[in-house]
Coordinates of N, CA and C and ligand atoms in Angstrom, one line a residue:
M266 N 63.1 -79.9 14.2 CA 63.6 -78.9 13.1 C 64.7 -78.0 13.4
K267 N 65.2 -77.5 12.8 CA 66.1 -76.3 13.3 C 65.9 -75.1 12.1
I268 N 66.3 -73.9 12.2 CA 65.9 -72.6 11.3 C 67.3 -72.3 11.2
I269 N 68.0 -72.3 10.1 CA 69.6 -71.9 10.3 C 69.5 -70.7 9.2
C270 N 70.2 -69.3 9.2 CA 70.1 -68.3 9.0 C 71.2 -67.7 8.7
I271 N 71.3 -67.1 7.1 CA 72.7 -66.8 6.8 C 72.6 -65.3 7.1
G272 N 73.7 -64.5 7.5 CA 73.8 -62.9 7.7 C 74.8 -62.4 6.5
R273 N 74.4 -61.0 6.1 CA 75.4 -60.7 5.2 C 75.6 -61.3 4.0
N274 N 74.6 -61.8 3.3 CA 74.7 -62.5 2.2 C 74.4 -61.7 0.8
Y275 N 74.2 -60.3 0.9 CA 74.0 -59.4 0.0 C 75.0 -58.0 0.0
G276 N 75.7 -57.8 -0.6 CA 76.5 -56.8 -0.6 C 75.8 -55.3 -0.3
A277 N 75.1 -55.1 -0.7 CA 74.2 -53.8 -0.8 C 73.5 -53.6 0.7
H278 N 73.4 -55.2 1.2 CA 72.9 -54.6 2.9 C 73.8 -54.6 3.8
A279 N 75.0 -55.5 3.7 CA 75.9 -55.4 4.5 C 76.7 -53.9 4.6
A280 N 76.6 -53.2 3.3 CA 77.0 -52.3 3.3 C 75.6 -50.9 3.9
E281 N 74.6 -51.0 4.0 CA 73.9 -50.3 4.6 C 73.8 -50.1 5.9
L282 N 74.4 -51.8 6.7 CA 74.7 -51.6 8.0 C 75.9 -51.1 8.8
N283 N 77.0 -51.2 7.2 CA 78.4 -50.7 7.8 C 79.1 -52.1 8.1
N284 N 78.8 -53.0 7.8 CA 79.2 -54.6 8.3 C 80.0 -54.8 6.7
P285 N 81.2 -55.7 6.9 CA 82.2 -56.0 6.0 C 81.8 -56.8 5.3
V286 N 82.0 -57.2 3.9 CA 81.5 -58.7 3.1 C 82.1 -59.6 3.5
P287 N 81.3 -60.7 4.2 CA 82.1 -61.5 4.5 C 82.9 -62.7 3.9
E288 N 83.8 -63.2 4.2 CA 84.5 -64.3 3.6 C 83.9 -65.5 3.3
F289 N 83.5 -66.1 4.5 CA 82.5 -67.2 4.5 C 81.3 -67.0 5.2
P290 N 80.4 -67.9 4.8 CA 79.0 -67.4 5.2 C 78.9 -67.0 6.8
L291 N 78.1 -65.9 7.1 CA 77.8 -65.8 8.5 C 76.4 -66.6 8.8
V292 N 76.8 -67.5 10.1 CA 75.8 -68.6 10.2 C 75.3 -68.3 11.6
F293 N 73.7 -68.1 11.8 CA 73.4 -68.2 13.2 C 71.9 -69.2 13.1
M294 N 71.5 -69.1 14.2 CA 70.1 -70.4 14.2 C 69.2 -69.3 14.8
K295 N 68.0 -69.7 14.6 CA 66.7 -69.7 15.3 C 65.9 -70.9 16.0
P296 N 65.4 -70.9 17.0 CA 64.8 -72.2 17.5 C 63.4 -72.5 16.9
S297 N 63.0 -73.6 16.7 CA 61.5 -73.9 16.1 C 60.4 -72.7 16.5
T298 N 60.0 -72.4 17.7 CA 59.5 -71.3 18.5 C 59.7 -70.1 18.0
A299 N 60.6 -69.7 16.9 CA 60.2 -68.4 16.3 C 59.4 -68.5 15.0
L300 N 59.0 -69.7 14.6 CA 58.5 -69.7 13.6 C 56.9 -68.8 13.6
L301 N 56.7 -68.3 12.5 CA 55.3 -67.8 12.6 C 54.7 -68.3 11.2
V302 N 53.6 -68.9 11.3 CA 53.4 -69.3 10.1 C 51.7 -68.9 9.5
N303 N 51.2 -69.5 8.7 CA 49.7 -69.2 8.4 C 49.3 -67.7 8.4
N304 N 50.4 -67.0 7.9 CA 49.9 -65.2 8.0 C 49.3 -64.6 9.2
K305 N 49.9 -65.2 10.2 CA 49.0 -64.9 11.6 C 49.9 -63.6 12.0
P306 N 49.3 -62.5 12.8 CA 49.7 -61.2 13.2 C 51.3 -61.3 13.9
F307 N 52.1 -60.3 13.7 CA 53.3 -60.4 14.5 C 52.9 -59.1 15.6
Y308 N 53.2 -59.6 17.0 CA 53.1 -58.7 17.8 C 54.7 -58.3 18.5
L309 N 54.6 -56.9 18.2 CA 55.7 -56.2 18.7 C 56.4 -56.8 20.3
P310 N 57.5 -57.1 20.1 CA 58.0 -57.3 21.6 C 58.2 -56.3 22.6
N311 N 58.4 -56.6 23.8 CA 58.4 -55.3 24.6 C 59.6 -54.9 25.0
F312 N 60.7 -55.7 24.3 CA 62.2 -55.4 24.7 C 62.9 -55.1 23.9
S313 N 62.0 -54.6 22.5 CA 62.6 -53.7 21.8 C 62.1 -52.5 21.2
N314 N 62.5 -51.5 20.7 CA 61.8 -50.2 20.0 C 62.2 -50.2 18.8
D315 N 63.0 -51.2 18.3 CA 63.6 -50.9 16.7 C 63.3 -52.3 15.9
I316 N 62.5 -53.1 15.8 CA 62.0 -54.1 15.2 C 62.0 -53.9 13.5
H317 N 63.2 -54.7 12.8 CA 63.5 -54.7 11.6 C 62.7 -55.7 10.7
F318 N 62.2 -55.5 9.4 CA 62.0 -56.7 8.6 C 63.2 -57.1 7.6
E319 N 63.4 -58.0 7.7 CA 64.5 -58.6 6.2 C 63.9 -59.9 5.6
L320 N 63.4 -59.2 4.6 CA 62.9 -60.3 3.8 C 63.9 -61.1 3.3
E321 N 63.6 -62.4 3.0 CA 64.8 -63.3 2.6 C 64.1 -64.5 1.9
V322 N 64.7 -65.2 0.7 CA 64.3 -66.6 0.4 C 64.6 -67.5 1.3
V323 N 64.0 -68.6 1.5 CA 64.0 -69.7 2.5 C 63.9 -70.8 1.8
L324 N 64.9 -71.5 1.9 CA 64.9 -73.1 1.6 C 64.2 -74.1 2.6
K325 N 63.4 -75.2 1.9 CA 63.3 -76.4 2.8 C 64.4 -77.4 2.3
I326 N 64.8 -78.1 3.4 CA 65.7 -79.4 3.3 C 65.0 -80.5 2.9
C327 N 65.1 -81.2 2.1 CA 64.2 -82.4 1.8 C 64.8 -83.9 2.3
K328 N 66.1 -83.7 2.6 CA 66.5 -85.4 3.2 C 67.7 -84.8 4.0
N329 N 68.0 -85.5 4.6 CA 69.2 -85.5 5.4 C 70.6 -85.7 4.9
G330 N 71.5 -84.9 5.4 CA 72.8 -85.1 4.9 C 73.8 -84.4 5.7
R331 N 75.1 -84.9 5.6 CA 76.4 -84.4 6.4 C 77.4 -83.9 5.3
H332 N 78.4 -83.1 5.7 CA 79.1 -83.2 4.4 C 78.9 -83.1 3.1
I333 N 77.8 -82.3 2.8 CA 77.3 -82.5 1.3 C 78.0 -81.7 0.4
Q334 N 78.5 -82.4 -0.7 CA 79.2 -81.7 -1.7 C 78.4 -80.9 -2.6
V335 N 79.2 -80.1 -3.1 CA 78.7 -78.9 -3.8 C 77.8 -79.4 -5.2
E336 N 78.4 -80.3 -5.6 CA 77.6 -80.8 -6.9 C 76.2 -81.5 -6.5
Q337 N 76.2 -82.1 -5.2 CA 75.1 -82.5 -4.8 C 74.0 -81.6 -4.1
A338 N 74.3 -80.5 -4.0 CA 73.7 -79.5 -2.8 C 72.4 -79.4 -3.3
D339 N 71.9 -79.2 -4.6 CA 70.9 -78.9 -5.5 C 69.7 -79.8 -4.8
S340 N 69.8 -81.0 -4.6 CA 68.9 -82.3 -4.7 C 68.8 -82.2 -3.1
F341 N 69.2 -81.3 -2.3 CA 68.9 -81.3 -0.8 C 67.7 -80.3 -0.9
C342 N 67.2 -79.5 -1.6 CA 66.2 -78.8 -1.5 C 65.1 -78.6 -2.7
E343 N 64.1 -78.8 -2.5 CA 62.6 -79.2 -3.5 C 62.1 -77.7 -3.3
E344 N 61.7 -77.2 -2.6 CA 60.8 -76.4 -2.1 C 61.5 -74.9 -1.6
L345 N 60.8 -73.7 -2.1 CA 61.2 -72.6 -1.6 C 60.3 -71.7 -1.2
T346 N 60.6 -70.7 -0.5 CA 59.4 -69.8 -0.2 C 59.9 -68.3 0.1
V347 N 59.5 -67.3 0.8 CA 59.9 -66.2 1.0 C 59.6 -66.1 2.4
G348 N 60.3 -65.5 3.4 CA 60.1 -65.4 4.9 C 60.8 -63.8 5.4
I349 N 60.3 -63.7 6.5 CA 60.9 -62.5 7.1 C 62.0 -62.6 8.5
D350 N 62.9 -62.6 8.4 CA 64.1 -62.5 9.6 C 63.8 -61.4 10.6
F351 N 62.7 -61.3 11.3 CA 62.4 -60.3 12.0 C 64.2 -60.1 13.3
T352 N 64.3 -58.8 13.2 CA 65.6 -58.4 13.9 C 65.1 -57.2 15.0
A353 N 65.6 -57.4 16.3 CA 65.5 -56.4 17.3 C 66.8 -55.5 16.8
R354 N 66.7 -54.7 16.2 CA 68.1 -54.0 15.9 C 68.8 -53.4 16.6
D355 N 68.2 -52.7 17.7 CA 68.7 -52.1 18.6 C 69.4 -53.2 20.1
V356 N 68.7 -54.2 20.1 CA 69.3 -55.4 20.7 C 70.3 -55.8 20.0
Q357 N 70.5 -55.9 18.6 CA 71.6 -56.7 18.1 C 72.7 -55.4 17.9
Q358 N 72.6 -54.4 17.9 CA 73.5 -53.4 18.1 C 74.4 -53.3 19.2
K359 N 73.8 -53.4 20.5 CA 74.3 -53.6 22.0 C 75.1 -54.9 21.9
L360 N 74.4 -56.2 21.4 CA 75.3 -57.6 21.4 C 76.6 -57.6 20.5
K361 N 76.4 -56.7 19.6 CA 77.5 -56.7 18.5 C 78.5 -55.9 19.1
E362 N 78.3 -54.6 19.8 CA 79.5 -53.6 20.2 C 79.8 -54.7 21.3
K363 N 79.4 -55.4 22.3 CA 80.1 -55.9 23.1 C 80.8 -57.7 22.8
G364 N 80.7 -57.8 21.5 CA 80.8 -59.3 20.8 C 80.1 -60.4 21.5
H365 N 79.1 -60.1 21.6 CA 78.1 -61.3 22.1 C 77.3 -61.9 20.9
P366 N 77.0 -63.0 21.1 CA 76.0 -63.7 20.2 C 74.6 -63.0 19.6
W367 N 74.1 -63.2 18.8 CA 72.9 -62.4 18.4 C 71.6 -62.8 18.9
E368 N 71.7 -64.1 19.4 CA 70.4 -64.6 19.8 C 69.2 -63.6 20.3
L369 N 69.6 -63.1 21.1 CA 68.7 -62.1 21.8 C 67.9 -61.2 20.6
A370 N 68.7 -61.1 19.9 CA 68.0 -59.9 18.8 C 67.5 -60.5 17.5
K371 N 67.5 -62.1 17.6 CA 67.3 -62.6 16.2 C 66.4 -63.9 16.5
A372 N 66.5 -64.7 17.7 CA 65.9 -65.9 17.8 C 64.6 -65.6 18.9
F373 N 63.8 -64.7 18.9 CA 62.9 -64.8 19.7 C 61.8 -65.3 19.2
D374 N 60.7 -65.1 19.8 CA 59.3 -65.9 19.6 C 58.7 -65.3 18.3
N375 N 58.3 -66.1 17.4 CA 57.4 -65.2 15.9 C 58.7 -64.4 15.3
S376 N 59.7 -64.5 15.1 CA 61.1 -63.9 14.5 C 60.9 -64.5 13.1
A377 N 60.6 -65.5 12.8 CA 60.9 -66.2 11.5 C 59.4 -66.3 10.9
V378 N 59.2 -65.4 10.1 CA 57.8 -65.5 9.4 C 58.1 -66.5 8.2
L379 N 56.9 -67.2 7.9 CA 57.5 -68.2 6.9 C 56.5 -68.3 5.8
G380 N 56.5 -68.4 4.8 CA 55.5 -68.2 3.5 C 55.1 -69.7 3.1
R381 N 54.3 -69.8 2.3 CA 53.7 -71.0 1.6 C 54.9 -71.5 0.4
F382 N 54.9 -72.7 0.7 CA 56.4 -73.6 -0.2 C 55.6 -73.1 -1.6
I383 N 56.7 -73.6 -2.3 CA 56.4 -73.7 -3.8 C 57.7 -74.5 -4.5
H384 N 57.2 -75.4 -5.2 CA 58.2 -76.6 -5.8 C 59.0 -75.7 -6.5
K385 N 60.4 -75.9 -6.7 CA 61.5 -75.1 -7.5 C 61.1 -75.4 -9.0
D386 N 60.8 -76.8 -9.4 CA 60.0 -76.5 -10.7 C 59.5 -75.6 -11.4
S387 N 58.6 -75.2 -10.5 CA 57.8 -74.3 -11.0 C 58.0 -72.6 -10.8
L388 N 59.8 -72.6 -10.8 CA 60.2 -71.3 -10.3 C 61.5 -71.3 -11.5
P389 N 61.8 -70.2 -11.8 CA 63.1 -69.7 -12.8 C 64.2 -70.6 -12.2
E390 N 65.4 -70.4 -12.5 CA 66.7 -70.9 -12.0 C 67.0 -70.0 -10.5
A391 N 67.5 -71.1 -9.8 CA 67.5 -70.7 -8.5 C 68.1 -69.6 -8.2
N392 N 69.1 -69.2 -8.9 CA 70.2 -68.2 -8.9 C 69.5 -67.0 -9.7
Q393 N 68.5 -66.8 -10.1 CA 67.9 -65.8 -10.7 C 66.4 -65.8 -10.3
L394 N 66.2 -65.5 -9.0 CA 64.6 -65.4 -8.4 C 64.6 -64.1 -8.0
K395 N 63.4 -63.5 -8.5 CA 63.2 -62.3 -7.9 C 62.2 -62.3 -7.2
F396 N 62.4 -61.5 -5.9 CA 61.7 -61.3 -4.8 C 61.5 -59.9 -4.0
S397 N 60.3 -60.0 -3.5 CA 60.3 -58.4 -2.9 C 59.4 -58.4 -1.7
L398 N 59.1 -57.6 -0.8 CA 58.3 -56.9 0.3 C 57.7 -55.7 0.0
L399 N 56.4 -56.2 0.2 CA 55.4 -54.7 0.2 C 55.2 -54.1 1.5
K400 N 55.5 -53.0 2.0 CA 55.1 -52.3 3.3 C 53.9 -51.5 3.0
N401 N 52.8 -52.0 3.3 CA 51.7 -51.1 3.6 C 51.6 -50.5 1.9
E402 N 51.5 -51.6 1.0 CA 51.7 -51.3 -0.5 C 52.6 -50.8 -1.2
E403 N 53.6 -50.5 -0.4 CA 54.8 -49.8 -1.2 C 56.0 -51.0 -1.3
V404 N 56.5 -51.2 -2.7 CA 57.7 -52.2 -2.2 C 59.1 -51.3 -1.5
V405 N 59.3 -52.0 -0.5 CA 60.7 -51.5 0.5 C 61.8 -52.5 0.3
Q406 N 61.5 -53.7 -0.5 CA 62.7 -54.3 -0.5 C 62.5 -55.2 -2.0
N407 N 63.6 -55.2 -2.8 CA 63.5 -55.5 -3.8 C 64.7 -56.4 -4.1
G408 N 64.6 -57.7 -4.3 CA 66.0 -58.6 -4.3 C 66.0 -59.3 -5.4
N409 N 67.4 -60.0 -5.8 CA 67.4 -61.3 -6.9 C 68.3 -61.8 -6.4
T410 N 68.3 -63.3 -6.5 CA 69.1 -64.1 -5.7 C 70.4 -64.4 -6.7
S411 N 70.7 -63.5 -7.9 CA 71.9 -63.6 -8.6 C 72.6 -62.4 -7.7
D412 N 72.3 -61.8 -6.8 CA 73.1 -60.7 -6.2 C 73.9 -61.7 -4.7
M413 N 73.5 -62.6 -4.4 CA 74.2 -63.4 -3.2 C 75.4 -63.1 -3.3
I414 N 75.9 -63.2 -2.1 CA 77.5 -63.5 -2.3 C 77.9 -65.0 -2.1
F415 N 77.0 -65.8 -1.6 CA 77.0 -67.4 -1.3 C 75.8 -67.7 -1.8
D416 N 75.8 -68.5 -2.7 CA 74.8 -69.1 -3.4 C 74.1 -70.4 -2.4
F417 N 72.9 -70.8 -3.1 CA 71.8 -71.8 -1.9 C 73.1 -73.2 -1.9
A418 N 73.6 -73.4 -3.3 CA 74.5 -74.6 -3.0 C 75.8 -74.4 -2.2
S419 N 76.1 -73.2 -2.0 CA 77.4 -73.0 -1.0 C 77.0 -73.2 0.2
I420 N 76.1 -72.5 0.2 CA 75.4 -72.5 1.4 C 74.9 -74.1 2.2
I421 N 74.2 -74.6 1.4 CA 73.9 -76.0 2.1 C 75.3 -77.1 2.4
T422 N 76.6 -76.5 1.4 CA 77.8 -77.3 1.3 C 78.5 -76.8 2.7
Y423 N 78.3 -75.5 3.0 CA 79.3 -75.1 4.1 C 78.5 -75.4 5.0
T424 N 77.2 -75.2 5.4 CA 76.2 -75.4 7.0 C 76.4 -76.9 6.9
S425 N 76.5 -77.7 5.9 CA 76.4 -79.5 6.3 C 77.8 -79.8 6.9
Q426 N 79.0 -78.9 6.8 CA 80.2 -79.2 7.5 C 80.0 -79.3 8.9
F427 N 79.2 -78.4 9.6 CA 79.1 -78.0 10.7 C 77.7 -78.6 11.2
F428 N 76.7 -78.9 10.8 CA 75.1 -79.4 11.2 C 74.8 -80.4 10.3
K429 N 74.6 -81.7 10.8 CA 73.6 -82.6 9.9 C 72.3 -81.6 9.8
L430 N 72.1 -81.6 8.6 CA 70.9 -81.1 7.9 C 70.0 -82.4 7.8
Q431 N 68.6 -81.9 8.1 CA 67.4 -82.7 8.3 C 66.2 -82.1 7.6
A432 N 65.7 -83.7 7.0 CA 64.7 -83.0 6.1 C 63.7 -82.2 7.2
G433 N 63.1 -81.3 6.4 CA 62.2 -80.3 7.1 C 63.2 -79.0 7.8
D434 N 64.4 -79.1 7.9 CA 65.2 -78.2 8.3 C 64.9 -77.1 7.3
L435 N 65.2 -75.8 7.4 CA 64.9 -74.3 6.9 C 66.3 -73.5 6.8
I436 N 66.3 -72.9 5.7 CA 67.6 -72.4 5.8 C 67.3 -70.8 5.2
Y437 N 67.2 -69.7 6.3 CA 67.1 -68.2 5.4 C 68.0 -67.9 4.8
T438 N 68.4 -67.5 4.0 CA 69.4 -67.0 2.6 C 69.8 -65.7 2.9
G439 N 69.4 -64.9 3.9 CA 70.0 -63.6 3.7 C 69.3 -62.5 3.0
T440 N 69.3 -61.3 3.6 CA 68.4 -60.1 3.1 C 69.1 -59.0 2.1
P441 N 68.4 -58.7 0.8 CA 68.9 -57.6 0.4 C 68.8 -56.6 0.9
A442 N 69.3 -55.3 0.4 CA 69.1 -54.1 0.9 C 67.8 -53.3 1.0
G443 N 67.5 -52.3 1.9 CA 66.3 -51.9 2.3 C 65.5 -52.3 3.3
V444 N 66.3 -53.4 4.3 CA 65.5 -53.4 5.5 C 65.5 -52.1 6.4
G445 N 64.1 -52.0 7.0 CA 63.6 -50.9 8.0 C 62.7 -51.3 9.1
P446 N 62.3 -50.5 9.6 CA 61.4 -50.6 10.9 C 60.0 -51.1 10.6
V447 N 59.5 -51.6 11.8 CA 58.1 -51.7 11.5 C 57.2 -51.3 12.9
K448 N 56.2 -50.7 12.6 CA 55.5 -50.2 13.6 C 53.9 -50.8 13.7
I449 N 53.1 -50.6 15.0 CA 51.9 -50.9 15.0 C 51.0 -50.9 13.8
G450 N 50.3 -51.8 13.2 CA 49.5 -51.1 11.8 C 50.0 -51.5 10.5
D451 N 51.5 -51.8 10.5 CA 51.8 -52.0 9.5 C 51.5 -53.4 8.9
H452 N 51.5 -53.3 7.2 CA 51.0 -54.8 7.0 C 52.3 -55.1 5.6
L453 N 52.7 -56.5 5.9 CA 53.8 -56.7 5.0 C 53.2 -58.0 4.3
V454 N 53.6 -57.8 3.2 CA 53.4 -59.1 2.2 C 54.9 -59.4 1.4
G455 N 55.1 -60.4 1.4 CA 56.4 -61.2 1.0 C 55.9 -61.8 -0.4
I456 N 56.6 -61.3 -1.7 CA 56.5 -62.2 -3.1 C 57.5 -62.6 -3.8
L457 N 57.6 -63.9 -4.1 CA 58.6 -64.4 -5.0 C 58.2 -64.5 -6.3
E458 N 58.8 -63.9 -7.2 CA 58.4 -64.1 -8.8 C 56.9 -64.2 -9.2
G459 N 56.8 -62.9 -8.3 CA 55.1 -62.3 -8.6 C 54.0 -63.3 -7.9
I460 N 54.4 -64.0 -7.0 CA 53.6 -64.9 -6.1 C 53.6 -64.5 -5.2
P461 N 52.3 -63.6 -4.2 CA 52.8 -63.2 -3.0 C 52.3 -64.6 -2.0
L462 N 53.5 -64.6 -1.3 CA 53.5 -66.3 -0.4 C 53.2 -65.9 1.2
F463 N 53.2 -64.7 1.7 CA 52.7 -64.7 3.1 C 52.2 -63.3 3.1
E464 N 51.5 -62.9 4.2 CA 51.1 -61.4 4.7 C 51.1 -61.4 6.1
C465 N 51.7 -60.5 6.6 CA 51.9 -60.4 8.1 C 51.6 -59.0 8.7
E466 N 50.4 -58.8 9.4 CA 50.2 -57.5 10.2 C 50.8 -57.3 11.5
I467 N 51.4 -56.0 11.6 CA 52.0 -56.0 13.2 C 51.1 -55.3 14.0
R468 N 50.9 -56.0 14.9 CA 50.2 -55.5 16.2 C 50.9 -55.3 17.6
Ligands
LIG725 ZN1 68.6 -61.6 8.1

């Protein structure tokens, strides 16, 4: 399986990091070794002093497809959750300045926290989902998928022009504003439509 991630998909988040709003989805990937599941703790890596949380809605692809048409895109995802795209912001800043790829800042071990999946039939419309992140019981990110620049169908259509999507692949669909650093002892909880779907302690 592969993990596809979309960057700068919420205008307010692009603005908070002084990035332009993209014309096409900004795509990067994480390897399967990035997954952190079952509410396991996250250990701060030694190569960064500025690990940021980015809460994102995550799609699970349910069947194989290439060159997927936008009208068919919805049928390629049946389950959703929320997760965190942990980012070594200091490492990323250096890579960006050099025009280098982002993998060292984005694809490291355990950088993809994944919540418990929910069937989309038990959720509101995919383009009107509310999600939030609690850090030490305070809301630090509050998103609504209606604010996405590229909706789920557009993301599935666009990425499938380049990569064959396979059942089990995950797509992290971008983070809203409010990203910030974590430190040892922080406790994170990811919530989708009022339902807590993961928790993660920073160690
Ligand atoms: Zn992200």
